[in-house]
């Protein structure tokens, strides 16, 4: 006696009781396109690090939110919070970004991402369905979509001139994976099974409150017979009275019963579907799954760069060093503010800076609302983006690969800590200086504003002396002009105003001695105390 045919879903088994889709437990990716070692990305996938303290001060939280706005599903926030620690790790990402200048490769990666997104949507739909046979069909559709996306990407990568270590290694992995016997069997088996299911024809006979499902026996299509009979009465185009039939992914109980009968009439095809479903429940390769997520880091950032390219604001690959503190940037800007200005149709102002051999601190002074704080944020952003291995805004840059970035921006007084504003400033800067090293970057903005000029100068010189001892590099926005001439290791920069209209800000920060004149002229213009205005009033 032949063994009975069993089809899961007809015998009470529920696919949801099976192991969920995804990589096999315990499997680890063979390589990473973001890190020289796979372990850091695996750790970041499991638990994203907290947001660094300096993110809010530098508006990096806003910038990252915009960059990842359309990619919430990938959970990439942690990758933008984790700076790299070696120049080779930075170069590893630069190589990938350079490869992605190939439009064909970029298009192939976006197509692959679309395919994987469609696969996840199919798996999600399968989980929402109530009838096991339908769930399995949707699952196999997801497997087919996955196989097609991986195979197409393998062909595309092979056709491109890959130079990066990361994508080169991944391309070789893909070639081996697609050519492997397990992948080939899965692709062919699922494609064949779905084609077999699609080829099934059947008839449904409805008689009152009952229905019968029969094998299709080449019965006449009466709708065509009726159309042919009435064709001779046609007098031009008539109004179409047909109603669109909306199809929903889930079946109702009548459709489910019909499907059960169809499965009983075609046990072989549904048995193969059942076996393939069980065999390929865990079909997603761990390396492919990691690549699908990691490559979005590059694609998201490049999309952001492309927006600025449209307004002729370029990005560049910075030179990075663990020890060389001769840093500079040309034509750079604040990417968070730049995004807002771009959306508003306003001009994005670029600035330069340079610290030559022996110089360590840029002191920025000048009138309020002149771009000083924006300059400070731009400075800090550049070092963070460089440490991510990303292109930075500007036409050229050389930056220190810092171990940590520290910021001290003005805070509103917090009544809960029972400290006055001055004491709070001192406590915060003391903590920073205790943690800073010679590879740290320090960004300070308008501290000690709550005390007298004499006290602010005394305290600021103490901090400058300690920063000098630590040999940190940084930028310091201050109203204490005397700091700009503290020593030969300090560079003075000033937020400029229009020489013809001293009340008009240019938002350019330029190298110049901190004379205080621009601030005084700005205040005089504001309150009508310039020489010309005074003469006008005297003459009247």
Short mmCIF file of N, CA and C in Angstrom, two decimals, residues 35-146:
data_model
loop_
_atom_site.label_atom_id
_atom_site.label_comp_id
_atom_site.label_asym_id
_atom_site.label_seq_id
_atom_site.Cartn_x
_atom_site.Cartn_y
_atom_site.Cartn_z
N UNK A 35 33.68 47.32 7.94
CA UNK A 35 34.77 47.15 8.89
C UNK A 35 35.76 46.12 8.38
N UNK A 36 37.00 46.29 8.77
CA UNK A 36 38.04 45.32 8.40
C UNK A 36 37.76 43.96 9.03
N UNK A 37 37.06 43.97 10.15
CA UNK A 37 36.65 42.74 10.84
C UNK A 37 35.13 42.75 10.94
N UNK A 38 34.51 41.57 10.90
CA UNK A 38 33.04 41.52 10.92
C UNK A 38 32.46 41.77 12.31
N UNK A 39 33.25 41.57 13.36
CA UNK A 39 32.71 41.62 14.71
C UNK A 39 32.09 42.95 15.08
N UNK A 40 32.72 44.11 14.74
CA UNK A 40 32.11 45.39 15.13
C UNK A 40 30.70 45.58 14.57
N UNK A 41 30.48 45.18 13.31
CA UNK A 41 29.16 45.40 12.74
C UNK A 41 28.14 44.45 13.35
N UNK A 42 28.56 43.21 13.65
CA UNK A 42 27.65 42.27 14.32
C UNK A 42 27.22 42.85 15.66
N UNK A 43 28.18 43.43 16.39
CA UNK A 43 27.86 44.03 17.69
C UNK A 43 26.92 45.21 17.53
N UNK A 44 27.14 46.04 16.51
CA UNK A 44 26.28 47.20 16.29
C UNK A 44 24.88 46.79 15.86
N UNK A 45 24.77 45.64 15.17
CA UNK A 45 23.45 45.15 14.77
C UNK A 45 22.66 44.69 15.99
N UNK A 46 23.37 44.16 16.96
CA UNK A 46 22.69 43.63 18.15
C UNK A 46 22.31 44.74 19.12
N UNK A 47 23.17 45.76 19.25
CA UNK A 47 22.87 46.85 20.19
C UNK A 47 23.57 48.12 19.72
N UNK A 48 22.80 49.12 19.36
CA UNK A 48 23.37 50.39 18.89
C UNK A 48 23.95 51.15 20.07
N UNK A 49 25.13 51.78 19.90
CA UNK A 49 25.71 52.56 21.01
C UNK A 49 24.88 53.80 21.28
N UNK A 50 24.99 54.36 22.47
CA UNK A 50 24.25 55.59 22.76
C UNK A 50 24.77 56.75 21.92
N UNK A 51 23.97 57.76 21.77
CA UNK A 51 24.37 58.93 21.00
C UNK A 51 25.48 59.68 21.74
N UNK A 52 26.59 59.99 21.07
CA UNK A 52 27.67 60.73 21.74
C UNK A 52 27.19 62.07 22.28
N UNK A 53 27.83 62.53 23.34
CA UNK A 53 27.43 63.78 23.98
C UNK A 53 27.50 64.96 23.02
N UNK A 54 28.46 64.95 22.10
CA UNK A 54 28.67 66.11 21.23
C UNK A 54 27.68 66.17 20.06
N UNK A 55 26.88 65.13 19.85
CA UNK A 55 25.98 65.10 18.70
C UNK A 55 25.00 66.27 18.69
N UNK A 56 24.40 66.56 19.83
CA UNK A 56 23.40 67.62 19.89
C UNK A 56 24.06 68.98 19.69
N UNK A 57 25.20 69.22 20.34
CA UNK A 57 25.88 70.50 20.20
C UNK A 57 26.27 70.78 18.75
N UNK A 58 26.70 69.75 18.04
CA UNK A 58 27.16 69.93 16.65
C UNK A 58 26.03 69.74 15.64
N UNK A 59 24.81 69.51 16.14
CA UNK A 59 23.65 69.26 15.28
C UNK A 59 23.82 68.03 14.39
N UNK A 60 24.70 67.13 14.82
CA UNK A 60 24.88 65.88 14.07
C UNK A 60 23.65 64.98 14.19
N UNK A 61 22.92 65.13 15.30
CA UNK A 61 21.69 64.34 15.45
C UNK A 61 20.69 64.72 14.37
N UNK A 62 20.60 66.02 14.06
CA UNK A 62 19.70 66.47 12.99
C UNK A 62 20.18 66.00 11.63
N UNK A 63 21.48 66.08 11.39
CA UNK A 63 22.03 65.67 10.10
C UNK A 63 21.81 64.19 9.85
N UNK A 64 22.07 63.36 10.85
CA UNK A 64 21.90 61.91 10.70
C UNK A 64 20.43 61.56 10.51
N UNK A 65 19.56 62.26 11.21
CA UNK A 65 18.12 62.01 11.05
C UNK A 65 17.68 62.25 9.61
N UNK A 66 18.19 63.31 9.00
CA UNK A 66 17.84 63.60 7.60
C UNK A 66 18.44 62.55 6.67
N UNK A 67 19.69 62.18 6.91
CA UNK A 67 20.36 61.19 6.05
C UNK A 67 19.63 59.86 6.07
N UNK A 68 19.11 59.47 7.23
CA UNK A 68 18.49 58.14 7.38
C UNK A 68 16.97 58.18 7.33
N UNK A 69 16.41 59.31 6.94
CA UNK A 69 14.95 59.47 7.00
C UNK A 69 14.20 58.38 6.26
N UNK A 70 14.71 57.94 5.13
CA UNK A 70 14.00 56.93 4.32
C UNK A 70 14.50 55.51 4.57
N UNK A 71 15.32 55.34 5.61
CA UNK A 71 15.92 54.02 5.83
C UNK A 71 15.77 53.55 7.28
N UNK A 72 14.67 53.86 7.89
CA UNK A 72 14.46 53.49 9.29
C UNK A 72 14.50 51.97 9.48
N UNK A 73 14.08 51.22 8.45
CA UNK A 73 14.00 49.76 8.57
C UNK A 73 15.36 49.10 8.80
N UNK A 74 16.45 49.80 8.44
CA UNK A 74 17.77 49.18 8.52
C UNK A 74 18.44 49.40 9.88
N UNK A 75 17.97 50.34 10.67
CA UNK A 75 18.59 50.59 11.97
C UNK A 75 20.05 50.99 11.86
N UNK A 76 20.33 52.01 11.06
CA UNK A 76 21.71 52.41 10.79
C UNK A 76 22.25 53.47 11.75
N UNK A 77 21.42 53.92 12.68
CA UNK A 77 21.84 55.00 13.56
C UNK A 77 23.15 54.71 14.28
N UNK A 78 23.31 53.48 14.74
CA UNK A 78 24.53 53.11 15.47
C UNK A 78 25.78 53.24 14.63
N UNK A 79 25.68 52.97 13.32
CA UNK A 79 26.84 53.06 12.45
C UNK A 79 27.34 54.50 12.32
N UNK A 80 26.43 55.46 12.42
CA UNK A 80 26.83 56.86 12.33
C UNK A 80 27.29 57.42 13.67
N UNK A 81 27.24 56.60 14.71
CA UNK A 81 27.70 57.04 16.03
C UNK A 81 29.05 56.42 16.39
N UNK A 82 29.57 55.56 15.55
CA UNK A 82 30.75 54.77 15.89
C UNK A 82 31.95 55.18 15.02
N UNK A 83 32.79 56.12 15.47
CA UNK A 83 33.95 56.53 14.68
C UNK A 83 34.97 55.40 14.57
N UNK A 84 35.71 55.41 13.49
CA UNK A 84 36.78 54.44 13.27
C UNK A 84 38.04 54.90 13.98
N UNK A 85 38.96 53.96 14.21
CA UNK A 85 40.13 54.27 15.03
C UNK A 85 41.46 54.17 14.29
N UNK A 86 41.45 53.83 13.01
CA UNK A 86 42.71 53.73 12.28
C UNK A 86 42.56 54.28 10.87
N UNK A 87 43.63 54.86 10.31
CA UNK A 87 43.57 55.36 8.93
C UNK A 87 43.23 54.27 7.93
N UNK A 88 43.68 53.04 8.18
CA UNK A 88 43.38 51.96 7.24
C UNK A 88 41.89 51.63 7.23
N UNK A 89 41.24 51.72 8.39
CA UNK A 89 39.80 51.50 8.46
C UNK A 89 39.05 52.58 7.69
N UNK A 90 39.56 53.82 7.78
CA UNK A 90 38.97 54.92 7.01
C UNK A 90 39.17 54.69 5.52
N UNK A 91 40.38 54.30 5.13
CA UNK A 91 40.67 54.04 3.72
C UNK A 91 39.79 52.92 3.16
N UNK A 92 39.48 51.94 4.00
CA UNK A 92 38.63 50.81 3.61
C UNK A 92 37.27 51.31 3.12
N UNK A 93 36.72 52.32 3.82
CA UNK A 93 35.42 52.88 3.40
C UNK A 93 35.59 53.85 2.23
N UNK A 94 36.67 54.62 2.23
CA UNK A 94 36.90 55.51 1.10
C UNK A 94 36.92 54.73 -0.21
N UNK A 95 37.53 53.56 -0.19
CA UNK A 95 37.62 52.74 -1.40
C UNK A 95 36.23 52.37 -1.92
N UNK A 96 35.34 52.03 -1.01
CA UNK A 96 33.97 51.68 -1.42
C UNK A 96 33.26 52.89 -2.00
N UNK A 97 33.37 54.03 -1.32
CA UNK A 97 32.74 55.25 -1.84
C UNK A 97 33.26 55.57 -3.24
N UNK A 98 34.54 55.36 -3.48
CA UNK A 98 35.10 55.64 -4.81
C UNK A 98 34.55 54.66 -5.84
N UNK A 99 34.41 53.40 -5.48
CA UNK A 99 33.82 52.42 -6.40
C UNK A 99 32.39 52.81 -6.78
N UNK A 100 31.68 53.40 -5.82
CA UNK A 100 30.28 53.74 -6.06
C UNK A 100 30.11 54.97 -6.96
N UNK A 101 31.23 55.54 -7.39
CA UNK A 101 31.15 56.59 -8.41
C UNK A 101 30.75 56.00 -9.76
N UNK A 102 30.87 54.66 -9.90
CA UNK A 102 30.42 53.95 -11.10
C UNK A 102 28.89 53.89 -11.07
N UNK A 103 28.25 54.60 -11.99
CA UNK A 103 26.79 54.65 -12.01
C UNK A 103 26.13 53.29 -12.18
N UNK A 104 26.76 52.40 -12.96
CA UNK A 104 26.18 51.07 -13.17
C UNK A 104 26.18 50.26 -11.88
N UNK A 105 27.28 50.36 -11.14
CA UNK A 105 27.35 49.64 -9.87
C UNK A 105 26.35 50.20 -8.88
N UNK A 106 26.25 51.53 -8.83
CA UNK A 106 25.31 52.17 -7.91
C UNK A 106 23.87 51.76 -8.24
N UNK A 107 23.54 51.72 -9.52
CA UNK A 107 22.20 51.31 -9.93
C UNK A 107 21.94 49.85 -9.56
N UNK A 108 22.95 48.99 -9.73
CA UNK A 108 22.80 47.57 -9.40
C UNK A 108 22.55 47.38 -7.91
N UNK A 109 23.25 48.15 -7.09
CA UNK A 109 23.07 48.04 -5.64
C UNK A 109 21.69 48.53 -5.21
N UNK A 110 21.21 49.57 -5.84
CA UNK A 110 19.87 50.06 -5.52
C UNK A 110 18.80 49.06 -5.97
N UNK A 111 19.03 48.41 -7.10
CA UNK A 111 18.10 47.38 -7.56
C UNK A 111 18.10 46.20 -6.59
N UNK A 112 19.29 45.82 -6.14
CA UNK A 112 19.39 44.74 -5.16
C UNK A 112 18.64 45.10 -3.88
N UNK A 113 18.82 46.34 -3.43
CA UNK A 113 18.13 46.78 -2.21
C UNK A 113 16.62 46.73 -2.40
N UNK A 114 16.15 47.11 -3.59
CA UNK A 114 14.71 47.04 -3.87
C UNK A 114 14.22 45.60 -3.83
N UNK A 115 15.03 44.69 -4.37
CA UNK A 115 14.65 43.27 -4.35
C UNK A 115 14.58 42.72 -2.94
N UNK A 116 15.55 43.08 -2.12
CA UNK A 116 15.55 42.59 -0.73
C UNK A 116 14.40 43.21 0.06
N UNK A 117 14.08 44.45 -0.27
CA UNK A 117 12.93 45.10 0.39
C UNK A 117 11.63 44.40 -0.01
N UNK A 118 11.52 44.03 -1.29
CA UNK A 118 10.33 43.29 -1.75
C UNK A 118 10.26 41.93 -1.07
N UNK A 119 11.42 41.29 -0.89
CA UNK A 119 11.45 39.99 -0.20
C UNK A 119 10.93 40.12 1.23
N UNK A 120 11.39 41.13 1.94
CA UNK A 120 10.93 41.32 3.33
C UNK A 120 9.44 41.62 3.38
N UNK A 121 8.95 42.34 2.39
CA UNK A 121 7.51 42.62 2.33
C UNK A 121 6.72 41.34 2.12
N UNK A 122 7.24 40.45 1.28
CA UNK A 122 6.56 39.16 1.05
C UNK A 122 6.57 38.30 2.31
N UNK A 123 7.71 38.30 3.01
CA UNK A 123 7.76 37.54 4.26
C UNK A 123 6.81 38.12 5.30
N UNK A 124 6.76 39.45 5.35
CA UNK A 124 5.83 40.09 6.28
C UNK A 124 4.39 39.76 5.95
N UNK A 125 4.09 39.70 4.66
CA UNK A 125 2.73 39.35 4.24
C UNK A 125 2.41 37.90 4.62
N UNK A 126 3.38 37.03 4.46
CA UNK A 126 3.18 35.62 4.81
C UNK A 126 2.83 35.48 6.30
N UNK A 127 3.49 36.26 7.13
CA UNK A 127 3.23 36.18 8.57
C UNK A 127 1.83 36.67 8.95
N UNK A 128 1.26 37.53 8.10
CA UNK A 128 -0.05 38.09 8.41
C UNK A 128 -1.21 37.18 7.95
N UNK A 129 -0.91 36.23 7.08
CA UNK A 129 -1.97 35.41 6.50
C UNK A 129 -2.44 34.34 7.48
N UNK A 130 -3.66 33.86 7.26
CA UNK A 130 -4.27 32.93 8.20
C UNK A 130 -4.28 31.48 7.70
N UNK A 131 -4.12 31.28 6.40
CA UNK A 131 -4.23 29.94 5.84
C UNK A 131 -2.86 29.40 5.46
N UNK A 132 -2.48 28.26 6.02
CA UNK A 132 -1.13 27.72 5.86
C UNK A 132 -0.68 27.57 4.41
N UNK A 133 -1.53 27.06 3.53
CA UNK A 133 -1.11 26.87 2.15
C UNK A 133 -0.73 28.20 1.50
N UNK A 134 -1.49 29.23 1.81
CA UNK A 134 -1.20 30.54 1.25
C UNK A 134 0.08 31.12 1.86
N UNK A 135 0.28 30.88 3.14
CA UNK A 135 1.50 31.35 3.79
C UNK A 135 2.73 30.75 3.13
N UNK A 136 2.67 29.49 2.84
CA UNK A 136 3.82 28.82 2.24
C UNK A 136 4.10 29.35 0.84
N UNK A 137 3.04 29.61 0.09
CA UNK A 137 3.24 30.15 -1.25
C UNK A 137 3.94 31.51 -1.17
N UNK A 138 3.50 32.37 -0.27
CA UNK A 138 4.14 33.68 -0.13
C UNK A 138 5.60 33.54 0.32
N UNK A 139 5.85 32.57 1.18
CA UNK A 139 7.23 32.35 1.63
C UNK A 139 8.12 31.94 0.46
N UNK A 140 7.64 31.03 -0.37
CA UNK A 140 8.43 30.61 -1.53
C UNK A 140 8.60 31.75 -2.53
N UNK A 141 7.61 32.62 -2.63
CA UNK A 141 7.77 33.80 -3.49
C UNK A 141 8.92 34.66 -2.96
N UNK A 142 9.03 34.79 -1.65
CA UNK A 142 10.12 35.56 -1.05
C UNK A 142 11.47 34.91 -1.36
N UNK A 143 11.52 33.58 -1.30
CA UNK A 143 12.77 32.88 -1.63
C UNK A 143 13.15 33.13 -3.08
N UNK A 144 12.15 33.07 -3.98
CA UNK A 144 12.44 33.32 -5.40
C UNK A 144 12.95 34.75 -5.61
N UNK A 145 12.32 35.72 -4.94
CA UNK A 145 12.76 37.11 -5.05
C UNK A 145 14.19 37.27 -4.56
N UNK A 146 14.51 36.59 -3.46
CA UNK A 146 15.87 36.63 -2.90
C UNK A 146 16.89 36.06 -3.89
#
